[in-house]
């Protein structure tokens, strides 16, 4: 049991940092503008992340499994640890980083170390998703901006009532965003442990229960919740006041459009529905919520006539696609070498 | 959540009542000065009392709105702007009261040849105030039409300045008023009345800035 917890700790650490950093993308502006209190944001985000991870997390996690099916606990531990360390140090250095990109880098590092062929079809699908997700978020931001502007012009809602509705909208869209974050990003935290899942299914007397994978995701989601409660407040205040100076309504548009993008790349139900009708469906891939947020801010900037667009952020996004997986991959390769030769553990 | 809906509804009603008071004060100001110029002291005093009461009510209301905005954590992002707009508008009703009290204390003698010009100055200042209240209502409900009212306030303020200058020129060149002290008194009276449109313009500038900050 002790060794199991030790091996899962890499993923749990990654989950904690995801909760600390990415929850700010969902509720950051709402908390920083004091539209939603932190306690309320943390509770809503935690519950929604757990629901999303447990009930809709398998789609995006499955894609990571196809990129590299790690078959030993020490191997999975090393991959998640390498990703977590990369995220931690790159964040501290002020570099753009995403857990999705770090874990993919880690898995690629494992593939190379273990001598497995990299599945380039899956890899290209993942890379295309990273490139397309901020663009889709920008399109959503652009469209939602016009819809909101139209509604405000038409409905003549009193400033005070508008603020009240915006608060409610923040909570609902934040819950949706956190649900989508859980569904989309739980694969980063626990995806590599799925092929070697140590948990048996649990069924309660009423017949209701959890599969082994759901229990694994529940554990990962709990670590995300701990990250939200223990560290995200500071990050939320920074994100809300530093990255974008938006009005509450435009901040709501950012939250909603990035939540929609996360949902599109995570929902198996939507994916299957589109495929059944012969419509093009987006691949189920873990994407970066931070980049979705930046994408939607850019979309709003375009809708406002190219205002508030910070082009250096766009360059940083492009840098993140290459630099983060590279750093995590190289680090993973070396860590695997040490774990295998120093601790004599089977990582392949 | 239902408590928040109720608090918001009460506050919306308070703000509406506050703006109604300002609008009413503008009408009473016009009537009071008309009655003063027509030499109706009793009716003038009734108007003066009404304006004083309205001003006091508005002060209480403004304090209550400020208290509610802060204690109930409403519109945290822009409550500073909202309060600043309301406090600036409150200066307008204060000005109407000050002008009317000043007249009551100093009793300036307006000669017949200037009464028409003074009446015009009062009407113009009153129009500036009226459109200021409309701009404030638009700030709360429909910010797209604020400029329609703001530019009218600027227009009336400019007109009031012109009439004020005309009165001053007339009073110093007319033979109807011979004493220098009386001339200076009438000149000051013209300046007092015109401050109402100046205050209205200042409020509109505040409203415009707040509206830009609130825009999407």
PDB file of C-alpha atoms in Angstrom, chain B:
ATOM      1  CA  UNK B   1     -29.525  34.053  -3.673  1.00  0.00           C
ATOM      2  CA  UNK B   2     -33.113  35.321  -3.343  1.00  0.00           C
ATOM      3  CA  UNK B   3     -31.817  37.775  -0.697  1.00  0.00           C
ATOM      4  CA  UNK B   4     -29.366  39.151  -3.255  1.00  0.00           C
ATOM      5  CA  UNK B   5     -32.217  39.586  -5.769  1.00  0.00           C
ATOM      6  CA  UNK B   6     -34.257  41.463  -3.136  1.00  0.00           C
ATOM      7  CA  UNK B   7     -31.357  43.693  -2.093  1.00  0.00           C
ATOM      8  CA  UNK B   8     -30.667  44.506  -5.735  1.00  0.00           C
ATOM      9  CA  UNK B   9     -34.343  45.371  -6.336  1.00  0.00           C
ATOM     10  CA  UNK B  10     -34.384  47.706  -3.294  1.00  0.00           C
ATOM     11  CA  UNK B  11     -31.213  49.415  -4.392  1.00  0.00           C
ATOM     12  CA  UNK B  12     -32.505  49.899  -7.952  1.00  0.00           C
ATOM     13  CA  UNK B  13     -35.631  51.501  -6.454  1.00  0.00           C
ATOM     14  CA  UNK B  14     -33.481  53.743  -4.199  1.00  0.00           C
ATOM     15  CA  UNK B  15     -31.420  54.966  -7.142  1.00  0.00           C
ATOM     16  CA  UNK B  16     -34.590  55.677  -9.156  1.00  0.00           C
ATOM     17  CA  UNK B  17     -36.055  57.650  -6.249  1.00  0.00           C
ATOM     18  CA  UNK B  18     -32.785  59.568  -5.864  1.00  0.00           C
ATOM     19  CA  UNK B  19     -32.808  60.559  -9.544  1.00  0.00           C
ATOM     20  CA  UNK B  20     -36.518  61.456  -9.317  1.00  0.00           C
ATOM     21  CA  UNK B  21     -35.634  63.826  -6.460  1.00  0.00           C
ATOM     22  CA  UNK B  22     -32.967  65.534  -8.543  1.00  0.00           C
ATOM     23  CA  UNK B  23     -35.363  65.918 -11.435  1.00  0.00           C
ATOM     24  CA  UNK B  24     -38.059  67.301  -9.119  1.00  0.00           C
ATOM     25  CA  UNK B  25     -35.555  69.740  -7.603  1.00  0.00           C
ATOM     26  CA  UNK B  26     -34.843  71.051 -11.119  1.00  0.00           C
ATOM     27  CA  UNK B  27     -38.537  71.743 -11.719  1.00  0.00           C
ATOM     28  CA  UNK B  28     -38.943  73.406  -8.311  1.00  0.00           C
ATOM     29  CA  UNK B  29     -35.837  75.508  -8.954  1.00  0.00           C
ATOM     30  CA  UNK B  30     -37.384  76.820 -12.181  1.00  0.00           C
ATOM     31  CA  UNK B  31     -40.684  77.594 -10.461  1.00  0.00           C
ATOM     32  CA  UNK B  32     -38.998  79.241  -7.461  1.00  0.00           C
ATOM     33  CA  UNK B  33     -36.994  81.618  -9.615  1.00  0.00           C
ATOM     34  CA  UNK B  34     -39.984  82.394 -11.832  1.00  0.00           C
ATOM     35  CA  UNK B  35     -41.984  83.285  -8.723  1.00  0.00           C
ATOM     36  CA  UNK B  36     -39.143  85.389  -7.367  1.00  0.00           C
ATOM     37  CA  UNK B  37     -38.877  87.305 -10.637  1.00  0.00           C
ATOM     38  CA  UNK B  38     -42.675  87.746 -10.644  1.00  0.00           C
ATOM     39  CA  UNK B  39     -42.471  89.084  -7.097  1.00  0.00           C
ATOM     40  CA  UNK B  40     -44.409  86.285  -5.386  1.00  0.00           C
ATOM     41  CA  UNK B  41     -42.502  85.948  -2.082  1.00  0.00           C
ATOM     42  CA  UNK B  42     -44.916  83.515  -0.367  1.00  0.00           C
ATOM     43  CA  UNK B  43     -44.919  81.060  -3.216  1.00  0.00           C
ATOM     44  CA  UNK B  44     -41.159  81.467  -3.557  1.00  0.00           C
ATOM     45  CA  UNK B  45     -40.732  80.485   0.121  1.00  0.00           C
ATOM     46  CA  UNK B  46     -42.919  77.431  -0.305  1.00  0.00           C
ATOM     47  CA  UNK B  47     -40.668  76.297  -3.189  1.00  0.00           C
ATOM     48  CA  UNK B  48     -37.583  77.018  -1.115  1.00  0.00           C
ATOM     49  CA  UNK B  49     -38.865  74.759   1.684  1.00  0.00           C
ATOM     50  CA  UNK B  50     -39.707  72.031  -0.799  1.00  0.00           C
ATOM     51  CA  UNK B  51     -36.221  72.172  -2.338  1.00  0.00           C
ATOM     52  CA  UNK B  52     -34.589  72.067   1.114  1.00  0.00           C
ATOM     53  CA  UNK B  53     -36.637  69.003   2.052  1.00  0.00           C
ATOM     54  CA  UNK B  54     -35.801  67.261  -1.213  1.00  0.00           C
ATOM     55  CA  UNK B  55     -32.100  68.016  -0.744  1.00  0.00           C
ATOM     56  CA  UNK B  56     -32.149  66.554   2.754  1.00  0.00           C
ATOM     57  CA  UNK B  57     -34.024  63.426   1.573  1.00  0.00           C
ATOM     58  CA  UNK B  58     -31.531  62.977  -1.262  1.00  0.00           C
ATOM     59  CA  UNK B  59     -28.592  63.186   1.130  1.00  0.00           C
ATOM     60  CA  UNK B  60     -30.127  60.446   3.304  1.00  0.00           C
ATOM     61  CA  UNK B  61     -30.849  58.341   0.247  1.00  0.00           C
ATOM     62  CA  UNK B  62     -27.327  58.735  -1.101  1.00  0.00           C
ATOM     63  CA  UNK B  63     -25.849  57.662   2.246  1.00  0.00           C
ATOM     64  CA  UNK B  64     -28.150  54.644   2.301  1.00  0.00           C
ATOM     65  CA  UNK B  65     -27.184  53.652  -1.252  1.00  0.00           C
ATOM     66  CA  UNK B  66     -23.489  53.919  -0.372  1.00  0.00           C
ATOM     67  CA  UNK B  67     -23.980  51.820   2.752  1.00  0.00           C
ATOM     68  CA  UNK B  68     -25.902  49.132   0.848  1.00  0.00           C
ATOM     69  CA  UNK B  69     -23.397  49.031  -2.015  1.00  0.00           C
ATOM     70  CA  UNK B  70     -20.523  48.393   0.374  1.00  0.00           C
ATOM     71  CA  UNK B  71     -22.153  46.270   3.067  1.00  0.00           C
ATOM     72  CA  UNK B  72     -23.976  43.955   0.638  1.00  0.00           C
ATOM     73  CA  UNK B  73     -20.949  43.614  -1.670  1.00  0.00           C
ATOM     74  CA  UNK B  74     -22.947  44.756  -4.702  1.00  0.00           C
ATOM     75  CA  UNK B  75     -21.218  45.644  -8.013  1.00  0.00           C
ATOM     76  CA  UNK B  76     -17.745  45.350  -6.462  1.00  0.00           C
ATOM     77  CA  UNK B  77     -16.027  46.082  -9.763  1.00  0.00           C
ATOM     78  CA  UNK B  78     -17.636  49.461 -10.423  1.00  0.00           C
ATOM     79  CA  UNK B  79     -19.309  50.625  -7.253  1.00  0.00           C
ATOM     80  CA  UNK B  80     -16.691  53.387  -6.978  1.00  0.00           C
ATOM     81  CA  UNK B  81     -17.851  54.770 -10.334  1.00  0.00           C
ATOM     82  CA  UNK B  82     -21.518  54.404  -9.457  1.00  0.00           C
ATOM     83  CA  UNK B  83     -21.034  56.218  -6.157  1.00  0.00           C
ATOM     84  CA  UNK B  84     -18.976  58.920  -7.785  1.00  0.00           C
ATOM     85  CA  UNK B  85     -21.761  59.530 -10.343  1.00  0.00           C
ATOM     86  CA  UNK B  86     -24.386  59.694  -7.576  1.00  0.00           C
ATOM     87  CA  UNK B  87     -22.293  61.995  -5.398  1.00  0.00           C
ATOM     88  CA  UNK B  88     -21.662  64.321  -8.334  1.00  0.00           C
ATOM     89  CA  UNK B  89     -25.384  64.455  -9.067  1.00  0.00           C
ATOM     90  CA  UNK B  90     -25.988  65.226  -5.434  1.00  0.00           C
ATOM     91  CA  UNK B  91     -23.854  68.345  -5.924  1.00  0.00           C
ATOM     92  CA  UNK B  92     -26.445  69.504  -8.458  1.00  0.00           C
ATOM     93  CA  UNK B  93     -29.312  69.420  -5.979  1.00  0.00           C
ATOM     94  CA  UNK B  94     -27.035  71.101  -3.402  1.00  0.00           C
ATOM     95  CA  UNK B  95     -26.414  73.868  -5.938  1.00  0.00           C
ATOM     96  CA  UNK B  96     -30.138  74.433  -6.550  1.00  0.00           C
ATOM     97  CA  UNK B  97     -30.654  74.772  -2.799  1.00  0.00           C
ATOM     98  CA  UNK B  98     -27.685  77.131  -2.399  1.00  0.00           C
ATOM     99  CA  UNK B  99     -28.871  79.404  -5.231  1.00  0.00           C
ATOM    100  CA  UNK B 100     -32.407  79.639  -3.892  1.00  0.00           C
ATOM    101  CA  UNK B 101     -31.182  80.298  -0.331  1.00  0.00           C
ATOM    102  CA  UNK B 102     -28.724  82.913  -1.577  1.00  0.00           C
ATOM    103  CA  UNK B 103     -31.560  84.735  -3.320  1.00  0.00           C
ATOM    104  CA  UNK B 104     -33.723  84.540  -0.226  1.00  0.00           C
ATOM    105  CA  UNK B 105     -30.941  85.989   1.947  1.00  0.00           C
ATOM    106  CA  UNK B 106     -29.634  88.654  -0.439  1.00  0.00           C
ATOM    107  CA  UNK B 107     -32.907  89.561  -2.191  1.00  0.00           C
ATOM    108  CA  UNK B 108     -31.270  90.911  -5.381  1.00  0.00           C
ATOM    109  CA  UNK B 109     -33.302  93.566  -7.180  1.00  0.00           C
ATOM    110  CA  UNK B 110     -33.777  92.617 -10.805  1.00  0.00           C
ATOM    111  CA  UNK B 111     -34.866  95.433 -13.045  1.00  0.00           C
ATOM    112  CA  UNK B 112     -37.676  94.815 -15.562  1.00  0.00           C
ATOM    113  CA  UNK B 113     -35.351  95.048 -18.577  1.00  0.00           C
ATOM    114  CA  UNK B 114     -33.291  92.078 -17.310  1.00  0.00           C
ATOM    115  CA  UNK B 115     -36.084  89.806 -16.069  1.00  0.00           C
ATOM    116  CA  UNK B 116     -36.588  88.154 -19.469  1.00  0.00           C
ATOM    117  CA  UNK B 117     -32.870  87.380 -19.742  1.00  0.00           C
ATOM    118  CA  UNK B 118     -32.807  85.967 -16.228  1.00  0.00           C
ATOM    119  CA  UNK B 119     -35.830  83.805 -16.975  1.00  0.00           C
ATOM    120  CA  UNK B 120     -34.014  82.514 -20.054  1.00  0.00           C
ATOM    121  CA  UNK B 121     -30.904  81.760 -17.980  1.00  0.00           C
ATOM    122  CA  UNK B 122     -32.989  79.826 -15.449  1.00  0.00           C
ATOM    123  CA  UNK B 123     -34.727  77.802 -18.167  1.00  0.00           C
ATOM    124  CA  UNK B 124     -31.416  77.005 -19.878  1.00  0.00           C
ATOM    125  CA  UNK B 125     -29.808  75.891 -16.591  1.00  0.00           C
ATOM    126  CA  UNK B 126     -32.893  73.859 -15.785  1.00  0.00           C
ATOM    127  CA  UNK B 127     -32.659  72.138 -19.188  1.00  0.00           C
ATOM    128  CA  UNK B 128     -29.011  71.264 -18.475  1.00  0.00           C
ATOM    129  CA  UNK B 129     -30.048  69.673 -15.192  1.00  0.00           C
ATOM    130  CA  UNK B 130     -32.930  67.821 -16.818  1.00  0.00           C
ATOM    131  CA  UNK B 131     -30.690  66.220 -19.457  1.00  0.00           C
ATOM    132  CA  UNK B 132     -28.116  65.390 -16.784  1.00  0.00           C
ATOM    133  CA  UNK B 133     -30.697  63.310 -14.958  1.00  0.00           C
ATOM    134  CA  UNK B 134     -31.577  61.611 -18.263  1.00  0.00           C
ATOM    135  CA  UNK B 135     -27.873  60.880 -18.862  1.00  0.00           C
ATOM    136  CA  UNK B 136     -27.623  59.389 -15.374  1.00  0.00           C
ATOM    137  CA  UNK B 137     -30.658  57.170 -15.979  1.00  0.00           C
ATOM    138  CA  UNK B 138     -29.094  56.076 -19.272  1.00  0.00           C
ATOM    139  CA  UNK B 139     -25.839  55.269 -17.440  1.00  0.00           C
ATOM    140  CA  UNK B 140     -27.736  52.799 -15.287  1.00  0.00           C
ATOM    141  CA  UNK B 141     -29.916  51.261 -17.994  1.00  0.00           C
ATOM    142  CA  UNK B 142     -28.799  52.030 -21.530  1.00  0.00           C
ATOM    143  CA  UNK B 143     -25.279  53.415 -21.854  1.00  0.00           C
ATOM    144  CA  UNK B 144     -25.512  53.588 -25.658  1.00  0.00           C
ATOM    145  CA  UNK B 145     -27.715  56.693 -25.501  1.00  0.00           C
ATOM    146  CA  UNK B 146     -25.704  58.589 -22.859  1.00  0.00           C
ATOM    147  CA  UNK B 147     -24.031  60.740 -25.498  1.00  0.00           C
ATOM    148  CA  UNK B 148     -27.418  61.846 -26.853  1.00  0.00           C
ATOM    149  CA  UNK B 149     -28.023  63.562 -23.507  1.00  0.00           C
ATOM    150  CA  UNK B 150     -24.456  64.576 -22.675  1.00  0.00           C
ATOM    151  CA  UNK B 151     -24.054  66.662 -25.810  1.00  0.00           C
ATOM    152  CA  UNK B 152     -27.337  68.471 -24.994  1.00  0.00           C
ATOM    153  CA  UNK B 153     -26.012  69.278 -21.521  1.00  0.00           C
ATOM    154  CA  UNK B 154     -22.845  70.701 -23.090  1.00  0.00           C
ATOM    155  CA  UNK B 155     -25.004  72.752 -25.443  1.00  0.00           C
ATOM    156  CA  UNK B 156     -27.140  74.210 -22.631  1.00  0.00           C
ATOM    157  CA  UNK B 157     -24.085  74.915 -20.492  1.00  0.00           C
ATOM    158  CA  UNK B 158     -22.591  76.876 -23.364  1.00  0.00           C
ATOM    159  CA  UNK B 159     -25.886  78.728 -23.874  1.00  0.00           C
ATOM    160  CA  UNK B 160     -26.070  79.536 -20.147  1.00  0.00           C
ATOM    161  CA  UNK B 161     -22.551  80.990 -20.315  1.00  0.00           C
ATOM    162  CA  UNK B 162     -23.598  83.209 -23.223  1.00  0.00           C
ATOM    163  CA  UNK B 163     -26.729  84.461 -21.437  1.00  0.00           C
ATOM    164  CA  UNK B 164     -24.714  85.051 -18.249  1.00  0.00           C
ATOM    165  CA  UNK B 165     -22.253  87.174 -20.201  1.00  0.00           C
ATOM    166  CA  UNK B 166     -25.079  89.044 -21.934  1.00  0.00           C
ATOM    167  CA  UNK B 167     -26.715  89.883 -18.586  1.00  0.00           C
ATOM    168  CA  UNK B 168     -23.399  91.136 -17.194  1.00  0.00           C
ATOM    169  CA  UNK B 169     -22.820  93.358 -20.226  1.00  0.00           C
ATOM    170  CA  UNK B 170     -26.367  94.685 -20.091  1.00  0.00           C
ATOM    171  CA  UNK B 171     -26.286  95.438 -16.385  1.00  0.00           C
ATOM    172  CA  UNK B 172     -23.112  97.495 -16.651  1.00  0.00           C
ATOM    173  CA  UNK B 173     -24.246  99.397 -19.728  1.00  0.00           C
ATOM    174  CA  UNK B 174     -27.906  99.904 -18.806  1.00  0.00           C
ATOM    175  CA  UNK B 175     -29.269 103.072 -17.238  1.00  0.00           C
ATOM    176  CA  UNK B 176     -31.963 101.097 -15.392  1.00  0.00           C
ATOM    177  CA  UNK B 177     -29.425 100.171 -12.728  1.00  0.00           C
ATOM    178  CA  UNK B 178     -27.349 103.077 -11.576  1.00  0.00           C
ATOM    179  CA  UNK B 179     -25.708 101.972  -8.305  1.00  0.00           C
ATOM    180  CA  UNK B 180     -22.440 100.059  -8.689  1.00  0.00           C
ATOM    181  CA  UNK B 181     -23.338  97.851  -5.700  1.00  0.00           C
ATOM    182  CA  UNK B 182     -26.607  96.837  -7.363  1.00  0.00           C
ATOM    183  CA  UNK B 183     -24.854  96.179 -10.644  1.00  0.00           C
ATOM    184  CA  UNK B 184     -22.359  93.930  -8.921  1.00  0.00           C
ATOM    185  CA  UNK B 185     -25.127  92.180  -7.019  1.00  0.00           C
ATOM    186  CA  UNK B 186     -27.010  91.368 -10.223  1.00  0.00           C
ATOM    187  CA  UNK B 187     -23.758  90.241 -11.845  1.00  0.00           C
ATOM    188  CA  UNK B 188     -23.155  87.819  -8.954  1.00  0.00           C
ATOM    189  CA  UNK B 189     -26.724  86.604  -9.139  1.00  0.00           C
ATOM    190  CA  UNK B 190     -26.244  85.768 -12.834  1.00  0.00           C
ATOM    191  CA  UNK B 191     -23.067  83.861 -11.925  1.00  0.00           C
ATOM    192  CA  UNK B 192     -24.907  81.868  -9.200  1.00  0.00           C
ATOM    193  CA  UNK B 193     -27.695  80.771 -11.529  1.00  0.00           C
ATOM    194  CA  UNK B 194     -25.217  79.741 -14.227  1.00  0.00           C
ATOM    195  CA  UNK B 195     -23.305  77.478 -11.796  1.00  0.00           C
ATOM    196  CA  UNK B 196     -26.170  74.999 -12.054  1.00  0.00           C
ATOM    197  CA  UNK B 197     -25.325  74.278 -15.692  1.00  0.00           C
ATOM    198  CA  UNK B 198     -21.597  74.130 -14.826  1.00  0.00           C
ATOM    199  CA  UNK B 199     -22.328  71.511 -12.162  1.00  0.00           C
ATOM    200  CA  UNK B 200     -24.498  69.585 -14.625  1.00  0.00           C
ATOM    201  CA  UNK B 201     -21.661  69.543 -17.133  1.00  0.00           C
ATOM    202  CA  UNK B 202     -19.233  68.250 -14.489  1.00  0.00           C
ATOM    203  CA  UNK B 203     -21.629  65.393 -13.687  1.00  0.00           C
ATOM    204  CA  UNK B 204     -21.921  64.495 -17.353  1.00  0.00           C
ATOM    205  CA  UNK B 205     -18.151  64.327 -17.707  1.00  0.00           C
ATOM    206  CA  UNK B 206     -18.087  61.887 -14.773  1.00  0.00           C
ATOM    207  CA  UNK B 207     -20.902  59.829 -16.309  1.00  0.00           C
ATOM    208  CA  UNK B 208     -19.096  59.622 -19.666  1.00  0.00           C
ATOM    209  CA  UNK B 209     -15.895  58.347 -18.051  1.00  0.00           C
ATOM    210  CA  UNK B 210     -17.774  55.804 -15.915  1.00  0.00           C
ATOM    211  CA  UNK B 211     -19.684  54.595 -18.985  1.00  0.00           C
ATOM    212  CA  UNK B 212     -16.465  54.079 -20.959  1.00  0.00           C
ATOM    213  CA  UNK B 213     -15.048  52.047 -18.073  1.00  0.00           C
ATOM    214  CA  UNK B 214     -18.195  49.908 -18.005  1.00  0.00           C
ATOM    215  CA  UNK B 215     -18.314  49.312 -21.760  1.00  0.00           C
ATOM    216  CA  UNK B 216     -17.691  45.752 -22.962  1.00  0.00           C
TER     217      UNK B 216
END
